[in-house]
Amino acid sequence: MLHRDSPIGIFDSGIGGLTVMRRIKERLPNERLVYFGDTARVPYGTKSPLAIRKYAAEDTALLLRYNPKLIVIACGTVSAVALDVVKETAKDIPVLGVIAACVATALEKTKTKKIGVIGTLATIASEAYPREIYAREHGATVFSKACPLFVPLAEEGFLNHEATRLIAHEYLADFKTEAIDTLILGCTHYPVLRPAIEFIMGNKVQIIDSGEAMALEVELVLASRDLLNLSKTTALHQLMVSDVPQKFKTVAELFLGIELPDVELVAT
Ligand code: DGL
């Protein structure tokens, strides 16, 4: 039985999902959030679908120990290749991936219907984003590009570093000639590097990050099931990782710009 006082479970391979957690926290400050970052096995995006699906099942099982009322896959890669696995593991608990919400926002914003998508190797190879875009908008044109080095740069805290700008230029140059008007950050690590990405893309391209779209989706799903937490107090959150908690805390605080609770070390 799902309960309105239960937490929302959120997971990612590492710090990326915090970009989603931050938005949920801003929109729904009374909701208790339990976050798991699988830092022992990050990155996911360079691994095979088989490995990612195994990790996704284990991450979900870990969150189930906390009796969540909703599971948020704050990871583009898992959303692209293992959404079914998470739903199967979660059984009656509702599950939200990032792709549908992100695509809906991109289609609302684009004028030319020329949309760029960047993500991990696994996400781009899965073609999950173009599939979702074309299913909703036949007239769209999608340009995709894998940007595998962005995840280690984000995990390293190289937010607006010169090296990040150099690599962003290498990855994003093609989008300039395609004249896209909207760029989906199809990996939840990428908003961490947003200043560098914006620097290359210029101010005519709208950047879509999954955080805001997901926070709205979370609110709608909880409201429709009568599961919004009605408490008036700001909730305390729980952060867990599978390796090196101190580094996670340091980098996460650097890019969130807030002090975080202690990060627990847990085994999947
Ligand atoms: N942040 C994840 C994503 O959205 C995973 C990146 C990775 O671990 O490669 O794809």
Short mmCIF file of C-alpha atoms in Angstrom, two decimals, residues 7-268:
data_model
loop_
_atom_site.label_atom_id
_atom_site.label_comp_id
_atom_site.label_asym_id
_atom_site.label_seq_id
_atom_site.Cartn_x
_atom_site.Cartn_y
_atom_site.Cartn_z
CA PRO A 7 9.75 8.96 0.40
CA ILE A 8 10.38 9.37 -3.32
CA GLY A 9 13.25 7.10 -4.44
CA ILE A 10 15.64 8.61 -6.99
CA PHE A 11 18.67 6.98 -8.60
CA ASP A 12 21.46 7.54 -11.08
CA SER A 13 24.94 6.16 -11.75
CA GLY A 14 26.50 9.07 -9.83
CA ILE A 15 25.97 12.77 -9.19
CA GLY A 16 23.99 13.44 -12.40
CA GLY A 17 20.63 12.61 -10.88
CA LEU A 18 21.13 15.37 -8.32
CA THR A 19 20.23 17.80 -11.12
CA VAL A 20 16.79 16.16 -11.09
CA MET A 21 16.66 15.86 -7.29
CA ARG A 22 17.38 19.58 -6.95
CA ARG A 23 14.35 20.50 -9.07
CA ILE A 24 12.04 18.07 -7.26
CA LYS A 25 13.25 19.49 -3.94
CA GLU A 26 12.53 23.07 -5.11
CA ARG A 27 9.06 22.22 -6.41
CA LEU A 28 8.01 19.85 -3.61
CA PRO A 29 9.94 20.88 -0.48
CA ASN A 30 7.82 18.71 1.83
CA GLU A 31 8.60 15.48 0.03
CA ARG A 32 11.22 13.22 1.58
CA LEU A 33 13.79 12.22 -1.05
CA VAL A 34 16.00 9.14 -0.90
CA TYR A 35 18.80 9.33 -3.47
CA PHE A 36 21.14 6.57 -4.59
CA GLY A 37 24.19 7.22 -6.80
CA ASP A 38 25.94 4.06 -7.99
CA THR A 39 29.40 5.61 -7.79
CA ALA A 40 31.13 2.22 -7.66
CA ARG A 41 29.98 1.51 -11.21
CA VAL A 42 29.74 4.96 -12.84
CA PRO A 43 29.75 5.53 -15.82
CA TYR A 44 26.81 3.49 -17.09
CA GLY A 45 26.73 5.06 -20.53
CA THR A 46 29.81 3.24 -21.86
CA LYS A 47 28.53 -0.19 -20.71
CA SER A 48 26.44 -2.76 -22.61
CA PRO A 49 22.64 -2.76 -22.35
CA LEU A 50 22.95 -6.12 -20.55
CA ALA A 51 25.13 -4.66 -17.79
CA ILE A 52 23.01 -1.49 -17.49
CA ARG A 53 19.83 -3.56 -17.14
CA LYS A 54 21.43 -5.60 -14.34
CA TYR A 55 22.54 -2.44 -12.51
CA ALA A 56 19.10 -0.87 -12.98
CA ALA A 57 17.38 -3.88 -11.35
CA GLU A 58 19.83 -3.77 -8.41
CA ASP A 59 19.50 -0.02 -7.92
CA THR A 60 15.71 -0.32 -7.90
CA ALA A 61 15.84 -3.20 -5.42
CA LEU A 62 18.01 -1.06 -3.14
CA LEU A 63 15.50 1.80 -3.20
CA LEU A 64 12.63 -0.60 -2.48
CA ARG A 65 14.15 -1.17 1.00
CA TYR A 66 12.99 2.39 1.82
CA ASN A 67 9.34 1.76 0.81
CA PRO A 68 9.13 4.57 -1.75
CA LYS A 69 5.79 5.74 -3.12
CA LEU A 70 7.41 6.64 -6.45
CA ILE A 71 10.69 5.79 -8.18
CA VAL A 72 12.35 8.41 -10.35
CA ILE A 73 14.99 7.18 -12.79
CA ALA A 74 17.17 10.29 -12.78
CA CYS A 75 19.36 8.77 -15.47
CA GLY A 76 18.93 9.08 -19.23
CA THR A 77 20.85 5.87 -19.86
CA VAL A 78 18.69 3.69 -17.61
CA SER A 79 15.54 5.42 -18.91
CA ALA A 80 16.66 4.60 -22.47
CA VAL A 81 17.68 0.97 -22.09
CA ALA A 82 16.12 -0.38 -18.88
CA LEU A 83 12.81 1.38 -18.15
CA ASP A 84 10.98 -1.96 -18.44
CA VAL A 85 13.39 -3.62 -15.96
CA VAL A 86 12.84 -0.90 -13.37
CA LYS A 87 9.06 -1.11 -13.78
CA GLU A 88 9.11 -4.89 -13.44
CA THR A 89 11.29 -4.73 -10.31
CA ALA A 90 9.21 -1.93 -8.75
CA LYS A 91 5.97 -3.90 -9.27
CA ASP A 92 3.05 -1.71 -8.02
CA ILE A 93 5.18 1.37 -7.35
CA PRO A 94 4.93 3.98 -10.11
CA VAL A 95 8.14 4.67 -12.06
CA LEU A 96 9.12 7.76 -14.04
CA GLY A 97 11.95 7.89 -16.59
CA VAL A 98 13.35 11.15 -17.95
CA ILE A 99 12.75 10.73 -21.68
CA ALA A 100 9.01 11.38 -22.08
CA ALA A 101 9.02 14.52 -19.92
CA CYS A 102 12.10 15.93 -21.65
CA VAL A 103 10.74 15.31 -25.14
CA ALA A 104 7.39 16.88 -24.27
CA THR A 105 9.16 20.05 -23.09
CA ALA A 106 11.41 20.16 -26.16
CA LEU A 107 8.42 19.88 -28.51
CA GLU A 108 6.63 22.67 -26.66
CA LYS A 109 9.66 24.96 -27.05
CA THR A 110 10.94 24.26 -30.58
CA LYS A 111 9.78 26.46 -33.43
CA THR A 112 11.76 24.94 -36.31
CA LYS A 113 11.26 21.32 -35.08
CA LYS A 114 14.98 20.80 -35.59
CA ILE A 115 16.05 19.22 -32.33
CA GLY A 116 19.48 18.14 -31.15
CA VAL A 117 19.95 15.38 -28.56
CA ILE A 118 23.15 14.70 -26.65
CA GLY A 119 23.58 11.75 -24.33
CA THR A 120 25.77 8.83 -23.39
CA LEU A 121 26.90 6.21 -25.93
CA ALA A 122 24.25 3.75 -24.70
CA THR A 123 21.46 6.34 -24.82
CA ILE A 124 22.30 7.54 -28.33
CA ALA A 125 22.76 3.96 -29.62
CA SER A 126 19.33 3.01 -28.23
CA GLU A 127 17.65 5.76 -30.32
CA ALA A 128 15.14 6.16 -27.50
CA TYR A 129 14.97 9.96 -27.85
CA PRO A 130 14.39 10.12 -31.64
CA ARG A 131 11.79 7.33 -31.30
CA GLU A 132 9.89 9.32 -28.69
CA ILE A 133 10.19 12.57 -30.67
CA TYR A 134 9.02 11.08 -33.99
CA ALA A 135 6.15 9.25 -32.27
CA ARG A 136 4.84 12.61 -31.03
CA GLU A 137 5.85 14.86 -33.94
CA HIS A 138 6.24 13.37 -37.43
CA GLY A 139 7.54 16.64 -38.86
CA ALA A 140 10.54 16.84 -36.52
CA THR A 141 14.17 16.37 -37.52
CA VAL A 142 16.48 14.98 -34.85
CA PHE A 143 20.27 15.19 -34.74
CA SER A 144 21.93 13.02 -32.10
CA LYS A 145 25.44 12.93 -30.71
CA ALA A 146 27.06 10.86 -27.99
CA CYS A 147 29.28 12.89 -25.63
CA PRO A 148 30.93 10.22 -23.45
CA LEU A 149 33.61 12.47 -21.95
CA PHE A 150 31.03 14.80 -20.38
CA VAL A 151 30.22 12.34 -17.56
CA PRO A 152 33.77 12.01 -16.16
CA LEU A 153 34.20 15.80 -16.50
CA ALA A 154 31.06 16.35 -14.41
CA GLU A 155 32.05 13.70 -11.85
CA GLU A 156 35.45 15.44 -11.60
CA GLY A 157 33.82 18.81 -10.90
CA PHE A 158 35.20 20.40 -14.11
CA LEU A 159 32.12 22.58 -14.43
CA ASN A 160 33.17 25.52 -16.59
CA HIS A 161 36.78 24.45 -17.01
CA GLU A 162 38.81 25.18 -20.14
CA ALA A 163 39.11 21.44 -20.85
CA THR A 164 35.33 21.11 -20.69
CA ARG A 165 34.87 23.97 -23.17
CA LEU A 166 37.40 22.39 -25.55
CA ILE A 167 35.64 19.03 -25.48
CA ALA A 168 32.22 20.66 -25.72
CA HIS A 169 33.40 22.47 -28.85
CA GLU A 170 34.56 19.17 -30.37
CA TYR A 171 31.25 17.43 -29.63
CA LEU A 172 28.84 20.26 -30.42
CA ALA A 173 30.35 21.83 -33.55
CA ASP A 174 28.17 19.70 -35.87
CA PHE A 175 24.97 21.07 -34.33
CA LYS A 176 25.93 24.56 -35.48
CA THR A 177 25.74 23.55 -39.16
CA GLU A 178 22.44 21.70 -38.63
CA ALA A 179 20.82 24.92 -37.33
CA ILE A 180 18.89 23.28 -34.46
CA ASP A 181 16.86 25.62 -32.24
CA THR A 182 16.55 23.23 -29.27
CA LEU A 183 19.10 20.96 -27.60
CA ILE A 184 18.02 18.20 -25.22
CA LEU A 185 20.53 17.35 -22.50
CA GLY A 186 19.71 13.64 -22.65
CA CYS A 187 21.99 12.76 -19.75
CA THR A 188 21.34 14.06 -16.25
CA HIS A 189 25.04 14.76 -15.71
CA TYR A 190 25.10 17.36 -18.47
CA PRO A 191 23.25 20.22 -16.72
CA VAL A 192 26.32 20.40 -14.47
CA LEU A 193 28.26 21.49 -17.57
CA ARG A 194 25.52 23.80 -18.83
CA PRO A 195 27.62 27.01 -18.83
CA ALA A 196 30.20 25.37 -21.11
CA ILE A 197 27.49 23.92 -23.37
CA GLU A 198 25.72 27.29 -23.61
CA PHE A 199 29.00 29.02 -24.34
CA ILE A 200 29.43 26.85 -27.45
CA MET A 201 25.78 26.77 -28.59
CA GLY A 202 25.11 30.50 -28.19
CA ASN A 203 21.89 32.08 -26.97
CA LYS A 204 19.67 31.17 -29.94
CA VAL A 205 19.48 27.51 -28.97
CA GLN A 206 17.16 26.57 -26.10
CA ILE A 207 18.64 24.04 -23.74
CA ILE A 208 16.27 21.44 -22.27
CA ASP A 209 17.34 19.73 -19.07
CA SER A 210 15.32 16.94 -17.52
CA GLY A 211 15.17 18.38 -14.00
CA GLU A 212 12.34 20.90 -14.42
CA ALA A 213 10.27 18.67 -16.68
CA MET A 214 10.63 15.77 -14.22
CA ALA A 215 9.70 17.82 -11.16
CA LEU A 216 6.41 18.80 -12.79
CA GLU A 217 5.78 15.19 -13.82
CA VAL A 218 6.45 13.98 -10.25
CA GLU A 219 3.93 16.47 -8.88
CA LEU A 220 1.28 15.45 -11.42
CA VAL A 221 1.72 11.72 -10.80
CA LEU A 222 1.61 12.07 -7.00
CA ALA A 223 -1.39 14.42 -7.14
CA SER A 224 -3.31 12.10 -9.47
CA ARG A 225 -2.81 9.24 -7.00
CA ASP A 226 -3.51 11.31 -3.89
CA LEU A 227 0.05 10.74 -2.72
CA LEU A 228 1.37 14.28 -2.22
CA ASN A 229 2.89 14.73 1.23
CA LEU A 230 0.68 17.18 3.16
CA SER A 231 3.18 17.93 5.93
CA LYS A 232 4.04 21.60 6.38
CA THR A 233 7.67 21.04 7.34
CA THR A 234 10.60 20.93 4.95
CA ALA A 235 11.70 17.33 4.63
CA LEU A 236 15.13 15.92 5.43
CA HIS A 237 16.73 13.93 2.65
CA GLN A 238 18.92 10.87 2.51
CA LEU A 239 21.87 10.49 0.15
CA MET A 240 23.52 7.13 -0.50
CA VAL A 241 26.31 5.94 -2.79
CA SER A 242 28.02 2.62 -3.50
CA ASP A 243 31.58 4.04 -3.19
CA VAL A 244 33.66 7.07 -2.08
CA PRO A 245 30.92 9.08 -0.30
CA GLN A 246 33.17 12.01 0.62
CA LYS A 247 34.08 12.80 -2.98
CA PHE A 248 30.42 12.61 -3.95
CA LYS A 249 29.53 15.09 -1.20
CA THR A 250 32.30 17.52 -2.17
CA VAL A 251 31.46 17.58 -5.89
CA ALA A 252 27.70 17.62 -5.28
CA GLU A 253 28.00 20.60 -2.92
CA LEU A 254 30.22 22.38 -5.45
CA PHE A 255 27.67 22.24 -8.20
CA LEU A 256 24.47 22.45 -6.15
CA GLY A 257 25.92 25.34 -4.16
CA ILE A 258 24.30 24.08 -0.94
CA GLU A 259 25.46 22.09 2.05
CA LEU A 260 24.28 18.48 1.90
CA PRO A 261 23.57 15.91 4.62
CA ASP A 262 26.22 13.22 5.17
CA VAL A 263 26.36 10.69 2.38
CA GLU A 264 25.98 7.04 3.41
CA LEU A 265 27.89 4.15 1.90
CA VAL A 266 25.56 1.26 0.95
CA ALA A 267 25.91 -2.03 -0.93
CA THR A 268 23.54 -2.95 -3.78
#
